[in-house]
PDB file of C-alpha atoms in Angstrom:
ATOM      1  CA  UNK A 183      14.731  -3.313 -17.168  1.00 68.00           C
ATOM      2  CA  UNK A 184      14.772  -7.056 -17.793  1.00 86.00           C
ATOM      3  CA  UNK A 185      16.116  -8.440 -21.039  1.00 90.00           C
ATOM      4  CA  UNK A 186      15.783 -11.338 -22.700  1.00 90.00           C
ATOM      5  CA  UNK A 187      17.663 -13.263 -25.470  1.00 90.00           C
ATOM      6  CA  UNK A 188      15.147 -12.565 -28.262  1.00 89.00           C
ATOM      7  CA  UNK A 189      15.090  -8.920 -27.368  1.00 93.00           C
ATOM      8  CA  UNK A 190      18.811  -8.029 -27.318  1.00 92.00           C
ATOM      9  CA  UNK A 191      19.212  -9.748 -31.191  1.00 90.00           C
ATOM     10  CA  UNK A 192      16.345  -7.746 -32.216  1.00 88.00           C
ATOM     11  CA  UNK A 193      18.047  -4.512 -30.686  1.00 91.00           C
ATOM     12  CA  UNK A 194      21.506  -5.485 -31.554  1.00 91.00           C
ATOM     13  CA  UNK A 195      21.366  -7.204 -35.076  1.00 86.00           C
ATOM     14  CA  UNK A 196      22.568  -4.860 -37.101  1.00 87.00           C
ATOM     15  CA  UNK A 197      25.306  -3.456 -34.875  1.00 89.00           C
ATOM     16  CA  UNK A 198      28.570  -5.068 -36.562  1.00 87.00           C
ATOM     17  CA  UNK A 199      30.603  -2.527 -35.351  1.00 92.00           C
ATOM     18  CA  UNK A 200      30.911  -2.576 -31.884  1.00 94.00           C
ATOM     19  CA  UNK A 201      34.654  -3.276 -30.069  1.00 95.00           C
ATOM     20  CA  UNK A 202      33.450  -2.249 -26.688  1.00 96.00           C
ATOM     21  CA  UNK A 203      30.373  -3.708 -24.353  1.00 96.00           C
ATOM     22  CA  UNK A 204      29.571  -2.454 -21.262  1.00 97.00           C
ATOM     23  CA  UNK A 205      26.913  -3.812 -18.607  1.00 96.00           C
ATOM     24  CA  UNK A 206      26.279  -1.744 -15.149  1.00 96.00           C
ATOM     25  CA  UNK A 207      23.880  -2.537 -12.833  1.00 94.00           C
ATOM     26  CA  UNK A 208      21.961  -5.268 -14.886  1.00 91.00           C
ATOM     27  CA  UNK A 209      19.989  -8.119 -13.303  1.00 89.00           C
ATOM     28  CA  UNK A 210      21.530 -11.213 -13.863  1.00 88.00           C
ATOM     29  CA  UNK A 211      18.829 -12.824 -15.896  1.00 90.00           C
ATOM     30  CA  UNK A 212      19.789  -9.645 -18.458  1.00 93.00           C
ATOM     31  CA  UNK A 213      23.658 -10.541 -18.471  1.00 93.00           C
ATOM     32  CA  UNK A 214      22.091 -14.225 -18.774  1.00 92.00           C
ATOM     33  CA  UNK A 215      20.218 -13.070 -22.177  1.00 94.00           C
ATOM     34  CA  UNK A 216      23.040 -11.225 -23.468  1.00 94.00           C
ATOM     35  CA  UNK A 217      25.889 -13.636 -23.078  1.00 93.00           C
ATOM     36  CA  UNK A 218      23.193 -15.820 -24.689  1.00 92.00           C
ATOM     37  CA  UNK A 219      22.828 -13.574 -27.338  1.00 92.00           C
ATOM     38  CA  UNK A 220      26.594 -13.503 -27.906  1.00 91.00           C
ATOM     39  CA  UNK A 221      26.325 -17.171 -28.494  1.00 88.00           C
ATOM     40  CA  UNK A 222      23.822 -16.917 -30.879  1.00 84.00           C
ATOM     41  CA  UNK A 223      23.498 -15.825 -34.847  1.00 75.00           C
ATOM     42  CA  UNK A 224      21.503 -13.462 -35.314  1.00 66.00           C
ATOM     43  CA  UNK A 225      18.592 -13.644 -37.607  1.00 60.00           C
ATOM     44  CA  UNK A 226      19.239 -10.857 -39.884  1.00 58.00           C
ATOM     45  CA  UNK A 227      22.585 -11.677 -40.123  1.00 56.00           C
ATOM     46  CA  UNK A 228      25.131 -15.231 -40.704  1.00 66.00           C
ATOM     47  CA  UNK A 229      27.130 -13.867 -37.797  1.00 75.00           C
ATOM     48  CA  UNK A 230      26.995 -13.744 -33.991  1.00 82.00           C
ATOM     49  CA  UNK A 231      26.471 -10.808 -32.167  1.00 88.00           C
ATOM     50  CA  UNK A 232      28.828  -8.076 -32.207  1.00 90.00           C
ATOM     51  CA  UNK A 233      31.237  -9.572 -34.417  1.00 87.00           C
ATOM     52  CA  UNK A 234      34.266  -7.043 -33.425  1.00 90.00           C
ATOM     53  CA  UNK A 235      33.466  -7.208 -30.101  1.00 92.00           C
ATOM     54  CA  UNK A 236      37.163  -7.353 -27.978  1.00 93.00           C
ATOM     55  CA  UNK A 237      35.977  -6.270 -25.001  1.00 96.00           C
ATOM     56  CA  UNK A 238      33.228  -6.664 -22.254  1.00 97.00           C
ATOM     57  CA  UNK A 239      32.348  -5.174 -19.084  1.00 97.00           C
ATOM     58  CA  UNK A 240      30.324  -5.516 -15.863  1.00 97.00           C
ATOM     59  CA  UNK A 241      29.964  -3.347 -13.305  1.00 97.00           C
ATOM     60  CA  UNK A 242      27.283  -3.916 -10.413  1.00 95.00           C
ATOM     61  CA  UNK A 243      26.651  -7.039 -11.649  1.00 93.00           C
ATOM     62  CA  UNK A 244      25.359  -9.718  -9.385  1.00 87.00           C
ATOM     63  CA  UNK A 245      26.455 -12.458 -11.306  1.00 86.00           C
ATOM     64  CA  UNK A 246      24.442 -15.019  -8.607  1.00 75.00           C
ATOM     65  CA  UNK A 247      25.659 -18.388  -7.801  1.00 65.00           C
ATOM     66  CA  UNK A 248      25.079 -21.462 -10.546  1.00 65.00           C
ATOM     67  CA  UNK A 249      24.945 -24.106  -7.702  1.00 64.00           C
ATOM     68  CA  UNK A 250      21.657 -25.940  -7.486  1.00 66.00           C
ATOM     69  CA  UNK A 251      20.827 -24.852  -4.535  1.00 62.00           C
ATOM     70  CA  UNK A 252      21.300 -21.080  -5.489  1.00 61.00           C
ATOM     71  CA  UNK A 253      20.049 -19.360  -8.591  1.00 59.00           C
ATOM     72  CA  UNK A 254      20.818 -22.606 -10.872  1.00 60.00           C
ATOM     73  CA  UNK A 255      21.044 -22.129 -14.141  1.00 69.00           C
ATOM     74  CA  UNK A 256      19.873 -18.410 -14.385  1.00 68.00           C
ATOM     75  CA  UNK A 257      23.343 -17.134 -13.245  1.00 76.00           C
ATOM     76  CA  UNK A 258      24.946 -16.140 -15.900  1.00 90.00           C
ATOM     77  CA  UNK A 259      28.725 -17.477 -14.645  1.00 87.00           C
ATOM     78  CA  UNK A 260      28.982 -20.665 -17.051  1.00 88.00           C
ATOM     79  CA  UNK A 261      27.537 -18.503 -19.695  1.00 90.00           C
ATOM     80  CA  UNK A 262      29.804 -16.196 -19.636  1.00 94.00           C
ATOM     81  CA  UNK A 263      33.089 -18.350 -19.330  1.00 92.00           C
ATOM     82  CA  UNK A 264      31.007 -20.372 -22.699  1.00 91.00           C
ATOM     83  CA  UNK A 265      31.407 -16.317 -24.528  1.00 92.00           C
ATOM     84  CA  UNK A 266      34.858 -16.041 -23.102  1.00 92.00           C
ATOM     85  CA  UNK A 267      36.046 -19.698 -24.445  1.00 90.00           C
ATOM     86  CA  UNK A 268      33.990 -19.241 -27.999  1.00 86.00           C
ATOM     87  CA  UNK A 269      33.727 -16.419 -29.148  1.00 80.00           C
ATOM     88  CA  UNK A 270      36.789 -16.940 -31.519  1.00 73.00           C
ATOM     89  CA  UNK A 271      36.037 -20.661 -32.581  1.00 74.00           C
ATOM     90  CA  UNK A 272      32.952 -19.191 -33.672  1.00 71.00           C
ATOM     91  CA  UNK A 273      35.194 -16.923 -36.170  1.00 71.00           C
ATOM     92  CA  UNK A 274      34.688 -13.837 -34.372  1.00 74.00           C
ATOM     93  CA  UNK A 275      37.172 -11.384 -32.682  1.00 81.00           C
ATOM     94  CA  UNK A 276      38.622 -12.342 -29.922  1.00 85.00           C
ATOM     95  CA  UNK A 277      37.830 -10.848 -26.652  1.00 90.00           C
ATOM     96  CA  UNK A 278      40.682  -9.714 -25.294  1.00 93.00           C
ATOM     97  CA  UNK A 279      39.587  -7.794 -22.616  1.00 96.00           C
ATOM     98  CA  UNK A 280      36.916  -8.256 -19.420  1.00 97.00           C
ATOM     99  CA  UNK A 281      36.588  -6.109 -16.442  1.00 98.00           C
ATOM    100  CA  UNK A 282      34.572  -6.907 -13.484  1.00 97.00           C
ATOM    101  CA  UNK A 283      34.266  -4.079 -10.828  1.00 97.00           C
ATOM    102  CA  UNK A 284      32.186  -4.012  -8.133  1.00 95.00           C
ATOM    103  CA  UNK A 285      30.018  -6.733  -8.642  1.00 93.00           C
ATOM    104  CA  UNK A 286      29.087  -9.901  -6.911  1.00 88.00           C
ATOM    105  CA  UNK A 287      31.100 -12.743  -8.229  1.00 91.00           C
ATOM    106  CA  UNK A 288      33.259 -15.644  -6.665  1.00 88.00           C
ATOM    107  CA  UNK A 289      36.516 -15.404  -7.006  1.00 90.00           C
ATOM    108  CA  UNK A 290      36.777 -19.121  -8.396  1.00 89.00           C
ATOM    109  CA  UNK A 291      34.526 -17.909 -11.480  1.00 91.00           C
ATOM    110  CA  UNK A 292      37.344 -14.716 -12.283  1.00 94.00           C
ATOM    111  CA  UNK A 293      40.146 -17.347 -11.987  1.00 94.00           C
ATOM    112  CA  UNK A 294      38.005 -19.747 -14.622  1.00 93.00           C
ATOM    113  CA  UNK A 295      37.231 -16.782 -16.770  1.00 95.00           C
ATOM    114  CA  UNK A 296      41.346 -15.470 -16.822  1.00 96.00           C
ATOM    115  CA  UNK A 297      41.711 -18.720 -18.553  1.00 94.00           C
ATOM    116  CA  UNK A 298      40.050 -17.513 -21.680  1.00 93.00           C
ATOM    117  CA  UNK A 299      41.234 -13.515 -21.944  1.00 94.00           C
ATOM    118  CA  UNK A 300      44.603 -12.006 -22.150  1.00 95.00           C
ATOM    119  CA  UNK A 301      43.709  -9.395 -19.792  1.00 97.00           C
ATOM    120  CA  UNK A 302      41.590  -9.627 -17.073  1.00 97.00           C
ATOM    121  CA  UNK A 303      40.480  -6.502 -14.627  1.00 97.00           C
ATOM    122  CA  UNK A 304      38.914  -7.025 -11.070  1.00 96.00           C
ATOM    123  CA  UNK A 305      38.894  -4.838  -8.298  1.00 95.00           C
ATOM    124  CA  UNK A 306      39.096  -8.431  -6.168  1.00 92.00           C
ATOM    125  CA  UNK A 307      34.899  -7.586  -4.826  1.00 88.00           C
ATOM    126  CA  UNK A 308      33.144 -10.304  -4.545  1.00 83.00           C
ATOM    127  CA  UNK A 309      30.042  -8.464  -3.079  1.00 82.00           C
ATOM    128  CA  UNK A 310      27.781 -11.603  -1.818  1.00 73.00           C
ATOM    129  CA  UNK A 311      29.067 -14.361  -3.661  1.00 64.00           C
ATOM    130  CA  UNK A 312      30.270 -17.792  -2.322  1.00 66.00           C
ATOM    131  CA  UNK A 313      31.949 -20.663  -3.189  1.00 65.00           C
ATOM    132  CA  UNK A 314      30.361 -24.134  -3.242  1.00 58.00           C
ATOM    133  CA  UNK A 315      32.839 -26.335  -1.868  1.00 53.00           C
ATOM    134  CA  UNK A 316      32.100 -29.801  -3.016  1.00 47.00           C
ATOM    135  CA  UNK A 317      34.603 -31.374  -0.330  1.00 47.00           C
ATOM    136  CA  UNK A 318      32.693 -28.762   1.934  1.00 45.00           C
ATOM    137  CA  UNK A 319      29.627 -30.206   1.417  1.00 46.00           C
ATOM    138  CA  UNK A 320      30.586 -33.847   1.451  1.00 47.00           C
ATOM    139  CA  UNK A 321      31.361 -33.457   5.198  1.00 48.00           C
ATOM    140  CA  UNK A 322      28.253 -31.848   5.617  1.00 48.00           C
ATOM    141  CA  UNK A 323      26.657 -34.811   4.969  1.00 48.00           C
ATOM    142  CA  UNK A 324      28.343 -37.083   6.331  1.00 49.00           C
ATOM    143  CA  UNK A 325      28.202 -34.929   9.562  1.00 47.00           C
ATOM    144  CA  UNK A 326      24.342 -34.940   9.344  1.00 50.00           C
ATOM    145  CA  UNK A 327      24.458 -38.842   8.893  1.00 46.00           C
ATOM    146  CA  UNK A 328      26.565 -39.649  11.980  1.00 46.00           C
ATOM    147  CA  UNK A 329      23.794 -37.292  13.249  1.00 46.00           C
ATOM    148  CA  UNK A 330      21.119 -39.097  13.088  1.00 49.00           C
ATOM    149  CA  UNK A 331      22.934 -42.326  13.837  1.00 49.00           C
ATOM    150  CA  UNK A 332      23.410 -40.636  17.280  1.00 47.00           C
ATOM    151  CA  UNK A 333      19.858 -39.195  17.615  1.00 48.00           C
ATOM    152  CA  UNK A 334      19.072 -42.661  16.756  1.00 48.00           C
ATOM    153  CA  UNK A 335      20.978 -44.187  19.392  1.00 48.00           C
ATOM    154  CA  UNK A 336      19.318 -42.173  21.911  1.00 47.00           C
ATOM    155  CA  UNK A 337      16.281 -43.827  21.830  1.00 48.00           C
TER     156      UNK A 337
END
């Protein structure tokens, strides 16, 4: 099932209580709309989402790739690591625990996301993730322009 934003405040509103979060197998546009959520105040309430919340976790997530060229601004990476660095600014708890277990997720995004948590868990998967090497990529183009100066050459 696909969530959106809208749909987990109106499910979630009125549960203040909750210490412990748990996502398995959602699509990534679902994590998306509930890291959203967490970043949001919920209508019924003057408070975000799961106030007491101190600790999330994903397993079988495919968290996707945020380049451009990948799944953009629907992964739900940068989202997250906005939660992660918030959450307490915001007045609420602080999460103090994230585990990530067999999910699909560079590892440059789990060493951003230690940053903001005292303890971080990850079985070290990264399932089908990649990095998106900026240097990487700047060769890449300058490879394809000396290229076409040679094809260009040719004729």
């Amino acid at each position: 099932m696909h969530w959106d934003q809208q749909q987990v405040l109106d499910a979630f509103a009125n549960a203040t209580s909750v210490s412990q979060l748990e996502l398995r197998d959602s699509p990534a546009d679902s994590v998306y709309a509930v890291c959203q959520a967490l970043l949001t105040k919920t209508s019924a309430h003057t408070q975000r989402l799961f106030p007491q919340l101190t600790g999330l976790s994903f397993e079988g997530v495919d968290f996707g790739c945020p380049h451009e060229d990948c799944d953009g601004e629907e992964s739900p990476v940068y989202c997250l690591a906005d939660v992660l660095a918030h959450r307490e600014v915001f007045g609420d708890t602080r999460l103090e625990t994230l585990l990530v277990e067999s999910c699909s997720v560079a590892d440059t995004y789990i060493e951003e996301w230690a940053d903001y948590v005292p303890e971080l868990i990850w079985d070290g998967r990264t399932g089908r993730a990649h990095d998106h090497d900026p240097d990487a990529e700047e060769d890449e183009d300058e490879d394809e322009k000396l290229m076409a100066v040679d094809d260009d050459d040719l004729d």
